[in-house]
XYZ file of C-alpha atoms in Angstrom:
523
model
C -114.804 143.184 128.880
C -117.828 143.999 130.770
C -118.512 142.780 134.173
C -121.342 139.851 134.683
C -125.162 141.822 135.672
C -127.329 139.849 132.626
C -126.800 136.780 130.835
C -126.467 138.690 127.128
C -123.215 140.320 128.820
C -120.889 138.112 129.313
C -118.317 137.270 125.733
C -116.915 134.372 125.913
C -114.824 135.482 122.891
C -113.446 138.630 124.498
C -111.454 136.179 127.127
C -110.479 134.284 124.347
C -109.040 137.206 122.299
C -106.912 138.263 125.430
C -106.126 134.408 126.359
C -104.821 134.501 122.496
C -102.919 137.726 123.612
C -100.954 135.690 126.154
C -100.209 133.292 124.246
C -97.652 136.028 122.562
C -96.151 137.693 125.141
C -92.255 136.623 126.133
C -91.525 139.806 127.775
C -88.246 139.337 130.000
C -88.593 137.627 133.381
C -91.128 139.331 135.379
C -92.152 138.801 139.155
C -95.164 137.551 138.624
C -93.235 134.456 136.875
C -94.703 131.463 139.201
C -91.758 129.052 138.236
C -88.715 131.441 137.371
C -86.731 128.739 137.430
C -86.673 128.079 141.135
C -88.665 125.274 142.949
C -91.608 125.888 145.167
C -91.627 123.737 148.576
C -94.742 121.704 148.995
C -96.856 121.744 151.777
C -96.562 118.157 153.556
C -100.005 117.580 152.952
C -99.928 118.584 149.476
C -96.364 116.657 148.711
C -98.333 113.586 150.472
C -101.790 114.040 148.493
C -99.613 114.619 144.510
C -98.163 111.568 145.381
C -101.135 109.595 145.901
C -102.186 110.697 142.120
C -98.880 109.795 140.906
C -99.849 106.649 138.543
C -102.035 107.895 135.115
C -105.408 107.229 135.128
C -107.714 106.044 131.932
C -109.620 109.219 130.244
C -113.110 107.769 129.271
C -112.246 109.387 125.551
C -109.400 106.555 125.597
C -111.699 103.805 126.737
C -114.688 104.224 125.057
C -112.251 104.347 121.965
C -110.819 101.069 122.883
C -114.155 99.938 123.762
C -115.540 99.891 119.940
C -112.019 98.622 118.884
C -112.243 95.703 120.823
C -116.009 95.041 119.662
C -115.557 95.647 116.105
C -112.820 92.879 116.456
C -114.979 90.600 118.417
C -118.281 90.722 116.326
C -116.437 89.938 113.049
C -113.688 87.214 114.986
C -117.266 85.254 116.098
C -118.667 85.651 112.925
C -115.657 84.626 110.552
C -115.223 81.601 113.757
C -118.920 80.766 112.262
C -118.271 80.336 109.229
C -115.059 78.619 109.216
C -116.504 75.600 111.440
C -119.441 75.593 109.521
C -119.449 77.445 106.011
C -115.778 76.521 105.369
C -116.169 78.788 102.034
C -113.597 78.677 99.218
C -111.236 81.241 98.450
C -113.435 83.488 96.524
C -116.479 83.672 98.602
C -114.267 83.379 101.642
C -113.281 87.167 100.588
C -117.583 87.391 99.954
C -117.918 86.852 103.446
C -115.106 88.883 105.145
C -116.994 91.760 103.443
C -120.182 91.360 105.000
C -118.245 90.511 108.073
C -116.614 93.985 108.257
C -119.471 95.824 106.823
C -121.941 94.008 109.073
C -119.303 94.307 112.345
C -119.324 98.240 110.899
C -122.807 98.676 110.928
C -123.079 97.839 114.509
C -120.789 99.849 115.897
C -121.959 102.600 113.954
C -125.606 102.191 115.004
C -124.978 101.547 118.620
C -123.130 105.005 118.345
C -126.182 106.423 117.193
C -127.799 105.025 120.231
C -126.016 106.452 122.445
C -124.221 103.517 123.589
C -120.917 104.233 123.783
C -120.907 106.939 126.696
C -119.788 106.661 130.157
C -123.627 106.724 131.619
C -124.520 103.994 128.890
C -121.795 101.521 129.550
C -122.780 101.992 133.839
C -126.322 100.891 133.611
C -125.881 97.911 131.431
C -129.094 96.356 131.272
C -130.704 99.868 130.307
C -128.992 100.055 127.417
C -129.357 96.426 126.430
C -132.415 96.854 124.665
C -130.683 99.869 122.563
C -127.293 97.591 121.359
C -130.067 94.885 121.027
C -131.907 96.626 118.782
C -129.177 98.615 117.119
C -127.694 95.091 116.373
C -130.851 93.998 114.523
C -130.783 96.548 112.594
C -127.054 96.477 111.509
C -128.411 92.883 110.693
C -131.402 94.179 108.559
C -129.094 96.318 106.473
C -126.888 93.627 106.246
C -129.730 92.003 104.767
C -130.715 94.147 102.695
C -128.617 95.426 100.879
C -127.376 91.302 100.104
C -130.767 90.865 98.084
C -130.388 94.707 96.199
C -127.098 93.481 95.093
C -129.258 89.690 93.783
C -126.862 88.163 96.519
C -128.712 86.220 98.941
C -128.808 82.961 97.379
C -124.910 82.366 98.452
C -124.502 83.430 101.597
C -125.145 80.327 104.667
C -128.706 81.739 106.666
C -127.605 79.473 108.915
C -124.436 81.282 109.636
C -126.359 84.634 109.642
C -128.698 83.485 112.313
C -126.345 82.158 114.446
C -123.671 84.971 113.487
C -126.835 87.171 114.767
C -127.624 85.270 118.105
C -124.052 84.897 118.926
C -122.684 88.536 118.407
C -126.494 89.512 120.689
C -125.167 87.420 123.172
C -121.827 88.136 123.463
C -122.109 92.300 123.257
C -125.078 91.276 126.431
C -122.336 89.895 128.530
C -119.436 91.954 127.560
C -120.948 94.635 128.729
C -122.358 93.516 131.708
C -118.517 92.802 131.938
C -117.598 97.040 131.123
C -119.711 98.344 133.585
C -118.209 95.574 136.852
C -115.036 97.099 135.503
C -116.289 100.832 135.395
C -117.460 100.519 138.390
C -114.257 99.067 139.836
C -112.485 101.209 138.049
C -113.742 104.442 139.929
C -113.319 103.589 142.565
C -109.847 102.159 142.530
C -108.563 105.764 140.264
C -107.862 104.046 137.455
C -110.201 105.879 135.236
C -110.968 109.247 135.775
C -110.786 112.873 135.320
C -107.898 114.529 137.682
C -109.124 117.663 138.418
C -107.902 120.696 140.912
C -110.114 123.692 142.353
C -108.150 127.191 141.248
C -109.740 129.570 143.571
C -112.082 129.316 147.270
C -114.922 130.786 149.329
C -118.489 130.235 148.221
C -117.863 130.181 143.937
C -115.966 127.269 145.251
C -118.568 125.643 147.824
C -120.783 126.223 145.326
C -118.700 124.510 141.986
C -117.964 121.173 144.047
C -121.674 121.314 145.644
C -123.277 121.298 141.727
C -119.896 118.342 140.386
C -121.908 115.964 143.559
C -124.936 115.941 142.252
C -124.569 114.714 139.109
C -125.354 111.173 138.707
C -122.740 109.880 136.582
C -119.642 112.373 137.401
C -116.419 111.019 136.916
C -114.322 113.633 138.078
C -112.241 113.390 141.228
C -111.318 116.763 142.579
C -107.765 116.787 144.576
C -107.851 119.536 146.141
C -107.731 123.351 146.142
C -105.163 126.651 145.210
C -105.693 130.218 146.320
C -103.915 132.736 146.758
C -106.166 134.308 149.629
C -106.108 134.244 153.315
C -108.788 132.380 155.130
C -110.449 135.016 155.927
C -112.041 135.122 152.341
C -111.123 131.103 151.286
C -111.071 129.361 154.443
C -109.075 126.087 154.625
C -111.500 123.232 154.727
C -114.385 123.768 151.411
C -116.896 122.223 151.122
C -114.379 118.724 152.354
C -111.924 118.935 149.982
C -108.765 120.739 151.955
C -107.032 123.944 150.521
C -103.417 123.119 149.027
C -101.276 125.728 149.143
C -101.037 129.030 146.599
C -101.138 129.128 143.048
C -97.445 128.776 142.600
C -97.476 125.739 145.124
C -100.558 124.439 142.036
C -97.527 124.702 139.504
C -95.271 122.590 141.318
C -97.698 120.342 142.581
C -99.018 119.743 138.503
C -95.385 119.174 138.203
C -95.829 115.407 140.627
C -99.185 114.636 140.150
C -100.873 113.538 136.816
C -103.724 115.562 137.411
C -105.971 116.383 133.799
C -107.906 119.762 134.528
C -107.969 122.648 136.432
C -110.946 124.309 136.960
C -111.546 128.114 137.934
C -113.838 129.105 140.559
C -114.094 132.374 140.409
C -117.144 135.478 139.016
C -116.678 135.281 135.358
C -116.857 139.222 136.615
C -113.265 139.076 138.455
C -111.360 139.287 135.015
C -108.656 140.985 135.625
C -107.720 138.341 138.214
C -108.744 135.232 135.596
C -106.157 136.422 132.961
C -103.541 136.903 135.180
C -104.065 132.759 136.607
C -103.944 132.146 132.924
C -101.258 134.113 132.744
C -98.988 131.685 134.532
C -101.394 128.424 134.666
C -101.342 128.152 130.797
C -97.794 126.542 130.906
C -99.302 123.421 132.113
C -99.829 120.295 130.019
C -103.812 120.252 131.644
C -107.185 121.295 130.218
C -107.938 124.836 131.885
C -111.550 125.692 132.577
C -113.572 128.570 133.668
C -116.476 127.140 135.921
C -119.890 128.517 134.481
C -122.354 127.280 136.906
C -124.090 130.910 137.915
C -127.477 130.757 136.992
C -128.819 132.586 133.913
C -126.106 132.077 132.060
C -126.015 131.035 128.251
C -122.990 130.680 125.966
C -123.081 129.714 122.390
C -122.467 125.209 122.303
C -119.259 125.668 121.050
C -117.843 127.846 123.663
C -118.057 125.230 126.451
C -118.327 121.764 127.839
C -120.044 120.222 130.453
C -119.925 118.140 133.146
C -123.283 116.199 133.299
C -124.749 119.549 133.744
C -122.506 122.111 134.832
C -121.073 124.056 131.710
C -117.642 125.095 132.224
C -116.030 127.514 129.276
C -112.850 125.884 127.431
C -110.396 128.251 127.965
C -106.676 126.073 127.068
C -106.867 122.345 125.966
C -104.580 119.672 126.889
C -102.290 119.359 123.291
C -101.932 116.438 121.887
C -103.801 113.997 124.388
C -105.976 110.877 124.370
C -106.089 108.602 121.038
C -103.771 112.457 119.458
C -100.896 110.725 122.006
C -101.181 107.331 121.356
C -100.792 108.051 117.332
C -98.031 110.061 117.418
C -96.615 107.213 120.205
C -96.993 104.898 117.279
C -95.613 106.746 114.813
C -91.839 107.637 117.655
C -91.643 103.633 116.995
C -91.901 102.810 113.911
C -89.750 105.342 112.666
C -87.227 105.193 115.265
C -86.857 101.587 113.938
C -86.678 102.340 110.198
C -84.234 105.091 111.537
C -82.361 102.851 113.511
C -82.201 99.911 110.536
C -80.730 102.439 108.067
C -78.117 104.172 109.899
C -76.774 101.260 112.152
C -73.316 101.497 110.289
C -73.819 105.463 110.748
C -74.874 104.683 114.723
C -71.383 102.550 115.250
C -69.131 104.432 112.679
C -69.467 107.405 114.909
C -69.410 105.605 118.327
C -65.993 103.898 117.256
C -64.722 107.698 115.693
C -65.830 108.577 119.632
C -63.651 106.217 121.773
C -60.333 105.819 119.424
C -59.708 109.669 118.601
C -59.788 110.634 122.259
C -60.053 108.896 126.171
C -63.825 108.514 127.959
C -67.171 107.352 127.124
C -68.826 107.133 123.946
C -72.430 108.247 125.167
C -72.512 111.342 127.076
C -75.164 111.359 129.467
C -77.144 115.691 130.513
C -79.772 116.675 132.406
C -82.295 118.065 129.949
C -86.162 118.949 130.862
C -88.648 116.652 129.500
C -92.168 116.476 129.488
C -93.833 119.230 131.952
C -90.677 119.696 133.343
C -89.816 116.192 134.868
C -85.897 115.925 134.378
C -84.715 113.366 132.247
C -81.129 111.825 130.448
C -80.698 112.837 126.980
C -77.998 110.536 125.221
C -75.847 112.151 122.310
C -72.197 111.051 121.374
C -69.645 112.766 122.883
C -68.345 115.710 121.275
C -65.968 117.139 123.943
C -62.944 116.233 125.698
C -64.234 114.338 128.951
C -61.905 116.913 131.357
C -63.066 120.096 129.455
C -66.926 118.648 129.353
C -70.296 121.139 130.422
C -73.414 118.867 131.661
C -74.954 121.474 133.379
C -74.245 123.805 129.710
C -73.835 126.995 131.670
C -71.549 127.700 128.988
C -72.596 126.979 125.178
C -70.633 125.851 122.673
C -69.011 128.451 120.308
C -67.131 128.456 117.130
C -64.309 127.336 117.498
C -64.917 126.215 121.048
C -61.701 124.612 122.019
C -63.048 122.169 124.768
C -64.407 119.823 121.092
C -62.569 116.968 119.966
C -62.412 117.488 116.013
C -64.626 114.404 115.380
C -66.954 116.118 118.207
C -66.398 119.032 115.775
C -67.484 116.835 112.528
C -70.455 115.238 114.779
C -72.339 117.874 115.894
C -72.609 120.167 111.787
C -73.950 117.115 110.726
C -75.652 116.538 114.073
C -75.279 112.680 113.760
C -74.251 113.040 118.274
C -78.220 113.300 118.338
C -78.739 109.748 117.003
C -78.439 108.031 120.382
C -81.858 109.984 121.166
C -83.559 107.867 119.088
C -82.755 105.379 121.617
C -84.666 108.188 124.282
C -87.555 108.248 122.386
C -87.841 104.200 122.215
C -87.923 104.434 126.185
C -91.101 107.046 125.515
C -88.706 110.685 126.882
C -88.490 112.007 123.837
C -90.686 112.011 120.625
C -89.010 112.686 116.944
C -90.683 115.918 116.352
C -91.381 118.703 119.038
C -89.643 121.490 121.602
C -86.185 120.504 121.201
C -84.978 119.305 125.085
C -82.578 121.906 126.564
C -80.561 121.807 130.230
C -82.096 122.222 132.843
C -78.829 124.544 133.268
C -78.467 126.477 129.916
C -77.802 130.191 130.052
C -78.427 133.287 127.985
C -75.792 135.936 128.902
C -76.218 135.006 132.487
C -79.721 134.355 132.074
C -81.863 131.041 132.200
C -83.877 131.066 129.766
C -86.998 131.209 131.693
C -86.122 134.557 133.309
C -85.682 135.755 129.634
C -88.659 134.413 128.125
C -91.909 134.063 130.924
C -93.539 131.760 128.033
C -90.684 129.296 127.448
C -91.868 126.206 129.761
C -94.778 126.734 127.542
C -92.656 124.729 125.086
C -92.996 121.311 127.908
C -96.526 120.837 127.543
C -95.432 117.751 125.479
C -92.929 115.608 124.994
C -89.341 117.311 123.464
C -88.544 116.147 119.832
C -85.590 115.033 118.683
C -85.886 117.371 115.234
C -88.289 120.316 115.220
C -90.111 123.202 114.127
C -87.798 125.701 114.503
C -85.066 123.360 113.853
C -85.752 122.994 110.051
C -86.553 127.331 110.088
C -83.270 127.800 110.841
C -83.156 128.176 114.837
C -80.563 125.672 115.231
C -77.380 125.857 117.469
C -75.431 128.412 119.858
C -77.734 130.503 121.470
C -75.714 133.678 121.863
C -78.835 136.442 121.809
C -82.178 136.749 124.170
C -83.601 136.919 120.346
C -82.697 133.328 119.559
C -84.270 131.738 122.305
C -87.695 134.059 121.777
C -88.088 133.234 118.985
C -87.659 129.155 119.064
C -89.793 129.556 121.953
C -92.492 131.452 119.142
C -91.487 127.992 117.025
C -92.336 125.720 119.812
C -95.391 127.163 120.460
C -96.496 127.636 117.079
C -95.712 123.595 116.249
C -97.614 122.427 119.951
C -100.935 124.704 118.795
C -100.753 123.112 115.037
C -99.543 119.209 115.997
C -100.950 117.042 113.702
C -98.968 113.803 112.097
C -98.395 115.367 108.580
C -96.877 118.474 110.451
C -94.689 115.860 111.616
C -93.933 113.663 108.561
C -93.089 116.896 106.875
C -90.802 118.217 110.084
C -88.988 114.365 110.022
C -88.231 114.394 106.614
C -87.293 118.583 105.614
C -84.844 117.528 108.587
C -82.284 116.547 106.484
C -82.483 118.643 103.947
C -82.297 121.382 106.361
C -79.086 120.157 107.963
C -76.993 120.503 105.038
C -76.803 124.088 106.151
C -74.134 124.342 108.898
C -73.643 128.048 109.316
C -74.336 127.914 112.901
C -73.567 124.225 113.983
C -70.716 124.325 116.416
């Protein structure tokens, strides 16, 4: 890849090709690996700032989606209330009015979308956008009137209702947008609605990037700090008023504690080797990773970058299953977990009774495992081992004919019934129904932690772990007695993360009972 001397010299696709190579590399542990199974201690200032950003913030895309839904429902409700109070139609006419309400409300929302009324700058400037919003609402009514005329139904609906709905809908939109504008200003001040970013790399490039971002009038980025491996001679401790909080290794731990949305690498585009070395360390984090591209004279294809105001950023990695995808997946998890509990409660009760009657000790076994973003969670299972022989750390993997496993526990493990209590982990939000399986924090392969075997192992934790997963239905289930097994599991898990969809979740969920019939590797 060439150095950036001219606008046409930089090819963002070249970085993408090299980045894709990083994702497939799974060598034995290296000295560069920032996690390495070890926790990096943050300095007091970095830890203090990280704790300030522990609470989740609402992303702008989530707010805009909720606003569309709210406005559609509100406009529909206004029109429906007028119908019930003034028209009081019969059932057949009520269905006609409901169809007109749904179509009119949807048309209004779509026209406001075309008028750029669903953008954060537009929401901040309510009065400036009022003419556009009223125009879109008026055009929606013109479309409805034309449709009613063409279908020769104009004489069957109430003109008073039609005009009243237009007037009250317009008043609602004006008042609501004023409230939203006030709320956004309030949320921006208290940090409820913002995108939290960390700058990677210091010196003049970081200073130029920060100044460029600060000049954007509708900037929703809050810079939490700067991380750089270089000393103060090349990277001062304070850059453009923001403190340097530590090294890149400390950044990984910082991102585990704080709710960070974006990492922006502020290095010259010609520093390819250093950029790729950083990406190799940072892509395991569940955040958007962007490369600053604000230098003058650079030109990119529109799809290769995003913008904050007028500041272009190259899109290197996107946070997986974010925003509305995460909402859909959570709804999927809750719905199917409740269905599973309703269908399988006799199996759960039977297993609990069998465990209690056949060996002393608790029915439920709790084990510390890695969850989303390396957070440690308690995962529930039916106890399958004798209490005095149990291994909460999972340092010693269960093998075929393992004497620690009870007779009932052997059946529970082979049938995976021992995993059913994890449905309650799903309802608590700690697990997903489908995802990379959570491993015990001390789990090992030949006396080496998994992260020492597979360098990209922690990239599995960019999403919530699951009760079942893509690796499991493809045969990678049971004992890990060889390094290649954890390598292949990780490869399948990363494939799932990169190719996630609700349809894929549904496919995995319905294939799981079929694939569980193969108990060859389940001990």
